[in-house]
Short mmCIF file of C-alpha atoms in Angstrom, two decimals:
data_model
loop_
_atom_site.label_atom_id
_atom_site.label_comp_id
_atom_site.label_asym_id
_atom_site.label_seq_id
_atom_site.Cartn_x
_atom_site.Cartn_y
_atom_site.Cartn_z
CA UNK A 225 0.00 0.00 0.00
CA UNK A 226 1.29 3.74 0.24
CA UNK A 227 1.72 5.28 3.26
CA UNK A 228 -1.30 7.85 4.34
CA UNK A 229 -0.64 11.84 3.80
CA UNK A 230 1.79 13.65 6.07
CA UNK A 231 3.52 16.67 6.04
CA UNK A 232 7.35 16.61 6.22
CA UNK A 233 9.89 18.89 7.29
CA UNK A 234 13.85 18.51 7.19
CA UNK A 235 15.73 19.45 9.81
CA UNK A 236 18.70 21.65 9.26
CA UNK A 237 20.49 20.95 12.65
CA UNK A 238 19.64 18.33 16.04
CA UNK A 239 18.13 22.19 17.45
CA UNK A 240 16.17 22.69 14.67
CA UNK A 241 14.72 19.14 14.90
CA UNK A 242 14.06 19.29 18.22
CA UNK A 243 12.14 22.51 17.95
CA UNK A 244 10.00 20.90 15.23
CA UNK A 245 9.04 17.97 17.51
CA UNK A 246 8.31 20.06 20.41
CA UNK A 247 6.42 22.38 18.04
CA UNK A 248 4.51 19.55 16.50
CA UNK A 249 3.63 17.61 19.76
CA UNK A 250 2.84 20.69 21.30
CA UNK A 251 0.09 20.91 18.52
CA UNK A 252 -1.25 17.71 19.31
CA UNK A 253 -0.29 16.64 15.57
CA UNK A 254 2.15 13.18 16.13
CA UNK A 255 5.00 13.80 14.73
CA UNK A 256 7.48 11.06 13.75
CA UNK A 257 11.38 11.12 13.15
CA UNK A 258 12.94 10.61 9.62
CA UNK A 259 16.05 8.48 10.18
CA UNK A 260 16.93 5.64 7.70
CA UNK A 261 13.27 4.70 7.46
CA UNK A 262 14.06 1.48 7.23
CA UNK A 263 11.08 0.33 10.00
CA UNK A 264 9.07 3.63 9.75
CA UNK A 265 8.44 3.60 6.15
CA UNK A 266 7.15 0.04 5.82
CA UNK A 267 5.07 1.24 9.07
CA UNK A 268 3.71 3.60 7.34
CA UNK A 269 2.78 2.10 4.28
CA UNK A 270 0.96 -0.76 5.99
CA UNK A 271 -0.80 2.20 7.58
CA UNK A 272 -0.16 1.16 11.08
CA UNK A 273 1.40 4.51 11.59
CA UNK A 274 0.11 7.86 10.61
CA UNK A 275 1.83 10.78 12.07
CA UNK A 276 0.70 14.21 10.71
CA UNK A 277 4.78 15.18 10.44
CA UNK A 278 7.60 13.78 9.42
CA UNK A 279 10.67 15.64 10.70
CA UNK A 280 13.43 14.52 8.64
CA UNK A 281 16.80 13.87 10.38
CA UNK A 282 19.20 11.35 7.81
CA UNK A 283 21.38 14.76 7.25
CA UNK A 284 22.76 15.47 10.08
CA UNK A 285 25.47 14.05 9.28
CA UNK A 286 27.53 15.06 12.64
CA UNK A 287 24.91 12.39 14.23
CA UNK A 288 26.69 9.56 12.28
CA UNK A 289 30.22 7.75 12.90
CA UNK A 290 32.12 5.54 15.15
CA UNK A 291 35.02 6.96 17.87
CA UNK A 292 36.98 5.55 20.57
CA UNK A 293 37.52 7.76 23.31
CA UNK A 294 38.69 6.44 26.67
CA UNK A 295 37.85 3.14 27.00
CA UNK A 296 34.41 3.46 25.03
CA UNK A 297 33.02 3.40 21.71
CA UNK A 298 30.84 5.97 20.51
CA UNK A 299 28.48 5.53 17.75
CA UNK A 300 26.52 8.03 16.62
CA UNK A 301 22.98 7.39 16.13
CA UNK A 302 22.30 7.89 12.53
CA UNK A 303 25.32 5.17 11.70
CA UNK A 304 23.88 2.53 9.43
CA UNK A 305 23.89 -0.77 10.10
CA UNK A 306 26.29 -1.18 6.76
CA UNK A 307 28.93 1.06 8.53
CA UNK A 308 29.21 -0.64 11.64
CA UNK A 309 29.90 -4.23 9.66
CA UNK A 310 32.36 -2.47 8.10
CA UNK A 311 34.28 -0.59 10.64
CA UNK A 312 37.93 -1.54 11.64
CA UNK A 313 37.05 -0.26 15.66
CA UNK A 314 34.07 -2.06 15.76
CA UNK A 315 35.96 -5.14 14.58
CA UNK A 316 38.22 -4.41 17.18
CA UNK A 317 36.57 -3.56 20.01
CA UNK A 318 33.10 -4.26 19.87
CA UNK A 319 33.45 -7.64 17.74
CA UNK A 320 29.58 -8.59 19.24
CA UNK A 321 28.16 -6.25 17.19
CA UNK A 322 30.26 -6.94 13.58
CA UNK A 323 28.91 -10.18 13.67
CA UNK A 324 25.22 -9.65 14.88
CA UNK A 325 25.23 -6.81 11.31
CA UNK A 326 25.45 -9.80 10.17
CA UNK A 327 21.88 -11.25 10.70
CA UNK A 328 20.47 -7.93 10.30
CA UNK A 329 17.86 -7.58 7.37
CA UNK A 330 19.95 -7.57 3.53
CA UNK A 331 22.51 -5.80 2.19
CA UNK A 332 19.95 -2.89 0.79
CA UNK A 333 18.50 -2.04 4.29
CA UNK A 334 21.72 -2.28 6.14
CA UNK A 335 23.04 0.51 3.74
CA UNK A 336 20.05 2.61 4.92
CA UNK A 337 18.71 1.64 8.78
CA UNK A 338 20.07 3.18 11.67
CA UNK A 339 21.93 1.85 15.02
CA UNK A 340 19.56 4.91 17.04
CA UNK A 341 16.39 4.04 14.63
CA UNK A 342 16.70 0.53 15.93
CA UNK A 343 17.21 1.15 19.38
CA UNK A 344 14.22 3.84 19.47
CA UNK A 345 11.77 1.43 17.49
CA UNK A 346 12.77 -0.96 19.99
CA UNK A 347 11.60 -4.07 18.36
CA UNK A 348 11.85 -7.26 20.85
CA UNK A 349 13.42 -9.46 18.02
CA UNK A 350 15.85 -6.90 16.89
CA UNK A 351 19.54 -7.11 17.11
CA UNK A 352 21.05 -3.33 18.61
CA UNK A 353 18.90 -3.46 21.73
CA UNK A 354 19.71 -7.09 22.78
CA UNK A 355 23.48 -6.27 22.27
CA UNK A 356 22.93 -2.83 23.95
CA UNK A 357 21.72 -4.80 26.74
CA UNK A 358 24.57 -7.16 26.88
CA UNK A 359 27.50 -4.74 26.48
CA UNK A 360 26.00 -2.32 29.25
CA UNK A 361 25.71 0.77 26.30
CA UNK A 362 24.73 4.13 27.55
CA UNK A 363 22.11 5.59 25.55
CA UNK A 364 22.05 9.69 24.87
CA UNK A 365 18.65 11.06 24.48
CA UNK A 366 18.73 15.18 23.45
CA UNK A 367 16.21 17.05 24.25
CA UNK A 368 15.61 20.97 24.63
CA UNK A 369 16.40 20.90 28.25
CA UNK A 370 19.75 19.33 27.48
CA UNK A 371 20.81 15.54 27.22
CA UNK A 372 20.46 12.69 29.47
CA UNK A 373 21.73 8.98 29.33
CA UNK A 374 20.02 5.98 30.18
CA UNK A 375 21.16 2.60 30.39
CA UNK A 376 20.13 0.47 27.93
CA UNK A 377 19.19 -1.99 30.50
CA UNK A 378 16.65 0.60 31.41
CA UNK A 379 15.70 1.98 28.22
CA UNK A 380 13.77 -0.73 26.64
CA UNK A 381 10.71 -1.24 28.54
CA UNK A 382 8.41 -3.17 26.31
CA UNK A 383 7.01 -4.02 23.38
CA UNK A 384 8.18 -1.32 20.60
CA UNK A 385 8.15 0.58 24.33
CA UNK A 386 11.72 2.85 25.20
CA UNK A 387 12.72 5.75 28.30
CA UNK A 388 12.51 8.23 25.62
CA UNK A 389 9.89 11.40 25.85
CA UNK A 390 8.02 12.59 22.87
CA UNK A 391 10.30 15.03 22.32
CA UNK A 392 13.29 12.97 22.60
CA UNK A 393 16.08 12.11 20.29
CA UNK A 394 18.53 9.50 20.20
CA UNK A 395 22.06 11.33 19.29
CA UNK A 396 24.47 8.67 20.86
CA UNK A 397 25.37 5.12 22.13
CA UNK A 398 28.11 4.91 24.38
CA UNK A 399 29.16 1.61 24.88
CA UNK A 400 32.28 0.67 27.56
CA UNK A 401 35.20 -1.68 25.67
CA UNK A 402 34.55 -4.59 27.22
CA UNK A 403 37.97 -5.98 29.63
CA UNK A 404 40.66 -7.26 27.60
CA UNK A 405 40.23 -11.39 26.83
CA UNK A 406 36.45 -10.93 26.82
CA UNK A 407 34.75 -13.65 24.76
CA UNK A 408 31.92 -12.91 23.08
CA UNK A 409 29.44 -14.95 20.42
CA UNK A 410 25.74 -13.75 19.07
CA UNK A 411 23.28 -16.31 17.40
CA UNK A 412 20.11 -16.20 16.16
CA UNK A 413 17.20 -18.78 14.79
CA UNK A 414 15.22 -17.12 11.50
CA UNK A 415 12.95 -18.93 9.52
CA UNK A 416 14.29 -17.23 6.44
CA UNK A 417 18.12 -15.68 6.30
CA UNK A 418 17.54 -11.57 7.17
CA UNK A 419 14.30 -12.14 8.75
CA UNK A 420 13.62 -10.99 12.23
CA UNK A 421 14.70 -13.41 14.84
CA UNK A 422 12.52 -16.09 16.01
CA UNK A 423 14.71 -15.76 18.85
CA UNK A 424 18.68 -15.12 19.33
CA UNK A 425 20.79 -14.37 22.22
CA UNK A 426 24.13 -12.41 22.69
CA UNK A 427 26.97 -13.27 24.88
CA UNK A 428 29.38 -12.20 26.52
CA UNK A 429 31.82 -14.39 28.93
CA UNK A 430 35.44 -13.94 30.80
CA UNK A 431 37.29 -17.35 31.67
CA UNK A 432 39.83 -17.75 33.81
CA UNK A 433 41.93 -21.13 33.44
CA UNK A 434 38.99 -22.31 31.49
CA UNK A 435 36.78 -21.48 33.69
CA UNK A 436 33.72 -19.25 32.89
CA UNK A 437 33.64 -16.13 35.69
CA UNK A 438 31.49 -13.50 34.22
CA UNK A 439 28.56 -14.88 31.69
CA UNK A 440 26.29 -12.55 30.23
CA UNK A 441 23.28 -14.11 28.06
CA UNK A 442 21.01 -11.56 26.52
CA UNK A 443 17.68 -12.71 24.10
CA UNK A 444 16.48 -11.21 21.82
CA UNK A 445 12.49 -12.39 20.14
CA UNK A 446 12.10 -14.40 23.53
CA UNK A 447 10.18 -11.43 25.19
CA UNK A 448 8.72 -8.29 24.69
CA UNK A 449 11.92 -6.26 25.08
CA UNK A 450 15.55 -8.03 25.55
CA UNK A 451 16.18 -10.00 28.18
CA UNK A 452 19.51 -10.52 30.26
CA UNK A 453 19.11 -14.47 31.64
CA UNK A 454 20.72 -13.96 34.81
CA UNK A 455 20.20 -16.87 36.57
CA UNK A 456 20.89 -18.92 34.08
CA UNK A 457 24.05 -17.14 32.83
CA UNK A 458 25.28 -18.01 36.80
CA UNK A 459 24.81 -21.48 36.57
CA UNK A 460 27.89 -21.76 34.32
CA UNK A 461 29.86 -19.41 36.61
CA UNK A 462 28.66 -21.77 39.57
CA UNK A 463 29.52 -25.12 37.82
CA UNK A 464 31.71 -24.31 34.55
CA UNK A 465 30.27 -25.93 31.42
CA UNK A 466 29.79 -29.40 31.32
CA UNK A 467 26.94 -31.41 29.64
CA UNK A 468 25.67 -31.22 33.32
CA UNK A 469 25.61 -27.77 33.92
CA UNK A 470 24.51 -27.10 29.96
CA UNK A 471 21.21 -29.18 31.37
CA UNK A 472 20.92 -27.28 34.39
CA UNK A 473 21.44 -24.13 32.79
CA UNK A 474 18.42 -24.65 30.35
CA UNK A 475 16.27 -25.71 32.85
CA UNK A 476 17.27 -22.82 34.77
CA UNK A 477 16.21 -20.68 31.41
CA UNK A 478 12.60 -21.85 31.33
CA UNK A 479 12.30 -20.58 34.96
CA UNK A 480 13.38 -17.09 33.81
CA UNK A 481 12.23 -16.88 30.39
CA UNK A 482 8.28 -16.90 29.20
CA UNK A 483 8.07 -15.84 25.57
CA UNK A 484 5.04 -15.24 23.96
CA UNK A 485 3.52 -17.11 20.62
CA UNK A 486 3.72 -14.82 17.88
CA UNK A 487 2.34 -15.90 14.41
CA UNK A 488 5.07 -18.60 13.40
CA UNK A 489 5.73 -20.29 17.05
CA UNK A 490 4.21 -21.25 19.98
CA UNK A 491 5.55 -20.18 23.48
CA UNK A 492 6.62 -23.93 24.02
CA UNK A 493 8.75 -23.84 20.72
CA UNK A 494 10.24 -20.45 21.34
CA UNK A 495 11.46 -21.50 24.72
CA UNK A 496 12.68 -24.68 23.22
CA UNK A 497 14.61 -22.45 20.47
CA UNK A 498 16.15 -20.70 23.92
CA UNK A 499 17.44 -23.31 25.32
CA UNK A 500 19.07 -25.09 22.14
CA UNK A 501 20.67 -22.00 21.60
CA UNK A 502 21.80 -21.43 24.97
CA UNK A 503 23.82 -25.32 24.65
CA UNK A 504 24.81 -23.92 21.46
CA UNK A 505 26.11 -20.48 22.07
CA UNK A 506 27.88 -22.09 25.49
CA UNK A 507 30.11 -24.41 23.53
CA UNK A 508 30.75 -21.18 20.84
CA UNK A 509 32.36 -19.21 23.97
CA UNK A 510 34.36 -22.07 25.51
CA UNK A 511 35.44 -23.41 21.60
CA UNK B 151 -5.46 10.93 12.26
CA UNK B 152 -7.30 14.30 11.85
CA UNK B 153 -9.59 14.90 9.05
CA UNK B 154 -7.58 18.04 8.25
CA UNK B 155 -4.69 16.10 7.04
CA UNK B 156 -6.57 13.58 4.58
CA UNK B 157 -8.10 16.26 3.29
CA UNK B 158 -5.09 18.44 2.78
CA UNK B 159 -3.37 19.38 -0.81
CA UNK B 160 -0.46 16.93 -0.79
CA UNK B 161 2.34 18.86 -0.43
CA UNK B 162 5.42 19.54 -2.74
CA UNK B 163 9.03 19.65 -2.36
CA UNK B 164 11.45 21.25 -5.49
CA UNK B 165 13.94 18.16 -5.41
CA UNK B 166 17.47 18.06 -7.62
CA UNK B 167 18.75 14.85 -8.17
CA UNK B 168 21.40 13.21 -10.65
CA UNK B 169 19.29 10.40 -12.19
CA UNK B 170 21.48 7.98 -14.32
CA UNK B 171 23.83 10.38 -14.63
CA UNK B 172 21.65 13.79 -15.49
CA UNK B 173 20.52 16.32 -13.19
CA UNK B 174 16.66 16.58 -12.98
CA UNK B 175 14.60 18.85 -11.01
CA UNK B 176 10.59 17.90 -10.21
CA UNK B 177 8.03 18.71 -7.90
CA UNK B 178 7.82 16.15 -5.87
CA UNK B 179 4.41 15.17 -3.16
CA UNK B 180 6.23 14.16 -0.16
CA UNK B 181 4.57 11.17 0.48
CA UNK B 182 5.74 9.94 -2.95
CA UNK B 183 8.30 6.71 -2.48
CA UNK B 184 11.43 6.89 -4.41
CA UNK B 185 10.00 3.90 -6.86
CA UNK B 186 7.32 5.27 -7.49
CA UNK B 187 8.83 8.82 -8.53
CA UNK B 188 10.84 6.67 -11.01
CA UNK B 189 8.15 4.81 -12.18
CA UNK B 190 5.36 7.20 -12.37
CA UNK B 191 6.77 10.16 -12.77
CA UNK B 192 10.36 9.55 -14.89
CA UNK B 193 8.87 6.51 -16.83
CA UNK B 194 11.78 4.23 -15.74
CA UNK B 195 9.77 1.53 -15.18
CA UNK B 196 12.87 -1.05 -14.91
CA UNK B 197 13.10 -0.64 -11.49
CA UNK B 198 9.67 -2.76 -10.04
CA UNK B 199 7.43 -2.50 -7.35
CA UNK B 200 6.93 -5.08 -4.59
CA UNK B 201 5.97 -6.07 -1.39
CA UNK B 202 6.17 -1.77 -0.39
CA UNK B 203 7.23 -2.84 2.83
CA UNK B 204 11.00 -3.72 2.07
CA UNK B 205 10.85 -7.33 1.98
CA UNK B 206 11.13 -8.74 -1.98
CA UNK B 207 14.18 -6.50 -3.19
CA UNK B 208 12.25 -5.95 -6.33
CA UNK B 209 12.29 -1.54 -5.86
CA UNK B 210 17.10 -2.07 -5.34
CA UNK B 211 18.11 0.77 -6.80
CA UNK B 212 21.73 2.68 -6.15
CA UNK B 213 22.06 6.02 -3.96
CA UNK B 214 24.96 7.43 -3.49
CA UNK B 215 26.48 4.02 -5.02
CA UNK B 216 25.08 1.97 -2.47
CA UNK B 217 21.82 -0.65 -3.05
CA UNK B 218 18.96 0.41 -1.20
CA UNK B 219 15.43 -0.31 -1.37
CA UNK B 220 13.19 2.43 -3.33
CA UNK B 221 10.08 1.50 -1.69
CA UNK B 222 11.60 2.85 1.69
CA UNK B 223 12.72 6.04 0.75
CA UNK B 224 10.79 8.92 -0.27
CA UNK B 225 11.73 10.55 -3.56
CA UNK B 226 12.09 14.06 -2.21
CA UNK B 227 15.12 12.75 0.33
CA UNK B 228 16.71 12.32 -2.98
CA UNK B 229 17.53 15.84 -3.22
CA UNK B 230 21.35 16.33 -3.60
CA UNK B 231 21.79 12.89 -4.29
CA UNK B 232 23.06 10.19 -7.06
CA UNK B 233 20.38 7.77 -7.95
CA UNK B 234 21.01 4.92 -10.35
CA UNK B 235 18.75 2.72 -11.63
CA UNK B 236 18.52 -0.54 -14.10
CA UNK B 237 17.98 1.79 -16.81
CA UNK B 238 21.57 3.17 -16.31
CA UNK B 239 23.56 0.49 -15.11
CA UNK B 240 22.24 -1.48 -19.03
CA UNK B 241 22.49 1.38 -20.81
CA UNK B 242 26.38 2.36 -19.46
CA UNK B 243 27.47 -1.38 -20.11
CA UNK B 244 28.63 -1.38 -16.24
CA UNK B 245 26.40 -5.08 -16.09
CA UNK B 246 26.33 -6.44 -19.45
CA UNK B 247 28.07 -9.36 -18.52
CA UNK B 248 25.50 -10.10 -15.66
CA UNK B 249 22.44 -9.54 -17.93
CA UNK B 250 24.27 -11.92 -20.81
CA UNK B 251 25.40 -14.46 -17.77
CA UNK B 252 21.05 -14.74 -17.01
CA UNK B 253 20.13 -14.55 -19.98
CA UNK B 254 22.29 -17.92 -21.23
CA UNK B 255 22.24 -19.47 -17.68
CA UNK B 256 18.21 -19.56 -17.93
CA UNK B 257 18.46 -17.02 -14.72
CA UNK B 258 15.40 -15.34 -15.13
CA UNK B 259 11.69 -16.36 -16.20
CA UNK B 260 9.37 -14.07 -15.71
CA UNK B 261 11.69 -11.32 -15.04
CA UNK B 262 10.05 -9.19 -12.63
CA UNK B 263 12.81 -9.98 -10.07
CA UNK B 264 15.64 -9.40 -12.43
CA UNK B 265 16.38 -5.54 -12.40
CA UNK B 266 16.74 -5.98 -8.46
CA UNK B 267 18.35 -8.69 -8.21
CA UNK B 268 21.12 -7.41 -10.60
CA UNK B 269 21.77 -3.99 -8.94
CA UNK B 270 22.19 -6.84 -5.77
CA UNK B 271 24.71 -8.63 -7.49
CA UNK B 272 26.45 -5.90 -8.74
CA UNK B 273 27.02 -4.38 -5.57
CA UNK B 274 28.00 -8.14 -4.37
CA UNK B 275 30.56 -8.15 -7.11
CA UNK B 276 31.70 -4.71 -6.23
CA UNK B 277 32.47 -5.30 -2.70
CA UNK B 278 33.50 -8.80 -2.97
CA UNK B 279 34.29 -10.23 -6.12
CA UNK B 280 35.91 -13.18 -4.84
CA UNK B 281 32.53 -14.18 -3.06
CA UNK B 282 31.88 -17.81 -2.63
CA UNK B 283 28.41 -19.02 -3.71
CA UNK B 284 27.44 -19.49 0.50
CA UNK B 285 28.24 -15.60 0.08
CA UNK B 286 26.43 -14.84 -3.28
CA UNK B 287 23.33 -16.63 -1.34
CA UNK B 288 23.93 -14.67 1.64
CA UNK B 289 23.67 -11.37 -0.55
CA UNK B 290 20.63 -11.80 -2.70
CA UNK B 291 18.95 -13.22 0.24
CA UNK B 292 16.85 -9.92 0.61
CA UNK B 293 15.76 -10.53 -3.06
CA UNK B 294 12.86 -12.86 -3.90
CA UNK B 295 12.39 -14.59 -7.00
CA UNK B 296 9.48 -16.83 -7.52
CA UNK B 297 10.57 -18.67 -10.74
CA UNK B 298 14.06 -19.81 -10.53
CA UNK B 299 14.79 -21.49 -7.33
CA UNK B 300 18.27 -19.54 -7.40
CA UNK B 301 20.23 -22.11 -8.80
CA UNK B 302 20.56 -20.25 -12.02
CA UNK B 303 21.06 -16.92 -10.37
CA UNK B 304 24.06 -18.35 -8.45
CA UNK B 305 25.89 -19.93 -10.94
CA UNK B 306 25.13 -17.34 -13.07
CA UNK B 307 27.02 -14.49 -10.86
CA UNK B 308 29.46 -17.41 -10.15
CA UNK B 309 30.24 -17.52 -13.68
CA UNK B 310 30.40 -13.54 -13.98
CA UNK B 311 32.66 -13.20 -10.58
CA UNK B 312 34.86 -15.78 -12.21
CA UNK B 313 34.93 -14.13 -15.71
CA UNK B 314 35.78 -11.08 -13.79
CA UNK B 315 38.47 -12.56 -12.36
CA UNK B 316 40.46 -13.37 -15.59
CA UNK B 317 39.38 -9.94 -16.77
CA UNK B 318 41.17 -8.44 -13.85
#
């Protein structure tokens, strides 16, 4: 279908933008940011979305890029998903996220979507805001009273649900370099290659001697926003990893996890999905 | 959404663009996709229309040399901007290896996949031309085709990559 009639404005500058959503919220109008488009625009022409403004932001360019800068990476929030795959940093430092581009959509929509358009659409089986979760990013919301930063741990609160105000915008992720020897490993179950997750998981884990002492699992598609398995991530601090403690630990996971049936699973084969992938991603870390 | 707004004249935006090489201004409504500005209003009807939501790769075109999909981008956020299209990658020569390697590998049938899923190859071939066919999978995988199965698209671009190769 096409989209339903809107105005649209682009804004010159993150001041000017922010003026235009306070200006249009004010007026009771709904309006929407412009960033790669790449969830908004098929949104809007299914016609479940129809804000009375767009408010164009994909050229402010000073919003986009990668930096290092003591001990954490920045990335600006209108990088695209194509630029973080290809950065040499993000290689470096924040390998997690060079290999969940990866599962991300297809070539065409990497080149376009946004790391901040992600994280503010805050889909429960996207990729940014389950790594977000697991690499304890910072997230830096403008607005005309100034910035603020949230933890992404705190951010996502539900389905397609974030921290941010109306008249909000996502400028920045700061994300701490995780310790040095810091093994990490992101999978993901999709019916079709590029499709959104049936349900995934990031992780993060430091060994000592073999031994597993900090384990971080994060799902993605396994709730309505992404989900750090806590519990279950101790079991393998508690016990190492054995076929044993693999068991326990996915027994431990249906305690903490409860995903919902969407159109292609039932809860029952979602969780099952969880736990294979928890075995699976286990063995990836210690491999 | 307020009656107001359906009601409203659709608004227009002067956009310039470089369109297969040639500036062009238009008027453009706002709420006019990128596809369909091609389409409907240029007559390039090479580049297809899909799904409209971003998930049959059938609207690929190049912007700013990069593969994106023209049924998620609105024509006016064009302005300033190099668009190619299927129209100008065939008419330059840049692909007429590709379109000869489908054509003799049996690649296409109906066709209606084919201008999007060559601007996807292209780009593949671009950015990694030693790509293995796990790879050349990988990349059209955001690019449906009803008729073929793939087979003949991957050995086709397999055949192309190599001939490249040689080339090179």
């Amino acid at each position: 279908m096409k989209a339903p009639p809107f105005a649209y404005v682009r804004a010159r500058s993150l001041a000017d933008a922010l003026d235009l959503l306070e200006r249009h919220n004010h007026d009771g109008e709904g309006a929407k940011i412009l960033a790669g488009g790449q969830s908004l625009m098929p949104a809007l022409n299914m016609r479940l979305s129809s804000p009375a403004v767009l408010i164009d932001i994909s050229r402010l360019q000073e919003q986009a890029g990668i930096c290092v800068k003591d001990g954490h990476v920045h990335i600006g929030a209108l990088t695209t998903h194509a630029a973080i795959g290809n950065s040499a940093a993000i290689r470096q430092h924040l390998p997690l996220l060079a290999d969940a581009v990866e599962h991300i959509a297809h070539p065409a929509i990497r080149n376009a979507g946004t790391f901040g358009g992600s994280l503010a659409t805050a889909d429960p089986a996207a990729e940014w805001p389950a790594c977000c979760v697991a690499l304890d990013a910072q997230i830096v919301l403008a607005g005309k009273a100034g910035t603020r930063t949230v933890a992404a741990r705190d951010f996502f609160q539900g389905l397609y649900a974030t921290a941010m105000q109306p008249n909000e915008i996502i400028t920045e992720v700061v994300i701490p370099i995780p310790a040095a020897g810091t093994r990490h490993a992101f999978l993901e179950l999709a019916r079709r290659r590029g499709d959104y997750a049936m349900v995934g998981v990031a992780a993060l884990a430091t060994f000592s001697g073999g031994a597993p002492r900090d384990v971080r699992l994060t799902f993605l598609g396994a709730g309505d926003k992404p989900l750090s398995a806590t519990k279950t991530a101790q079991v393998f601090v508690n016990k190492g990893i054995s076929e044993s403690s693999l068991k326990e630990a996915q027994d431990t996971l249906a305690t903490e996890l409860d995903p919902a049936a969407d159109l292609y699973s039932t809860a029952a084969t979602k969780l099952h999905l969880a736990r294979v992938l928890t075995a699976r991603i286990m063995k990836q870390l210690v491999a | 959404m307020k009656a107001a707004a359906m009601n409203a004249p659709e608004t227009l935006i002067d956009t310039t663009l470089t369109l297969n090489g040639e500036a062009i201004t238009r008027r453009i409504p706002v709420r006019q996709n990128l596809v369909d500005f091609l389409r409907e209003e240029m007559g390039l009807t090479g580049t297809h229309i899909g799904c409209e939501h971003g998930v049959c790769g059938a609207c690929t075109v190049r912007v700013d040399g990069n593969i994106v999909r023209g049924c998620l981008m609105l024509a006016v956020q064009a302005e300033g901007r190099t668009v190619e299209t299927i129209e100008g990658l065939s008419d330059s020569g840049e692909i007429a290896d590709l379109q000869d390697a489908f054509h003799k590998r049996n690649a296409l049938q109906c066709g209606f996949c084919t201008p999007g899923m060559l601007l996807t190859v292209q780009d593949l071939a671009q950015k990694n031309p030693r790509a293995t066919r796990e790879q050349i999978r990988e990349h059209i995988s955001g690019n449906y085709c009803r008729c073929t199965g793939y087979q003949a698209i991957v050995d086709a671009v397999e055949t192309v990559l190599a001939a490249r190769q040689i080339k090179v």
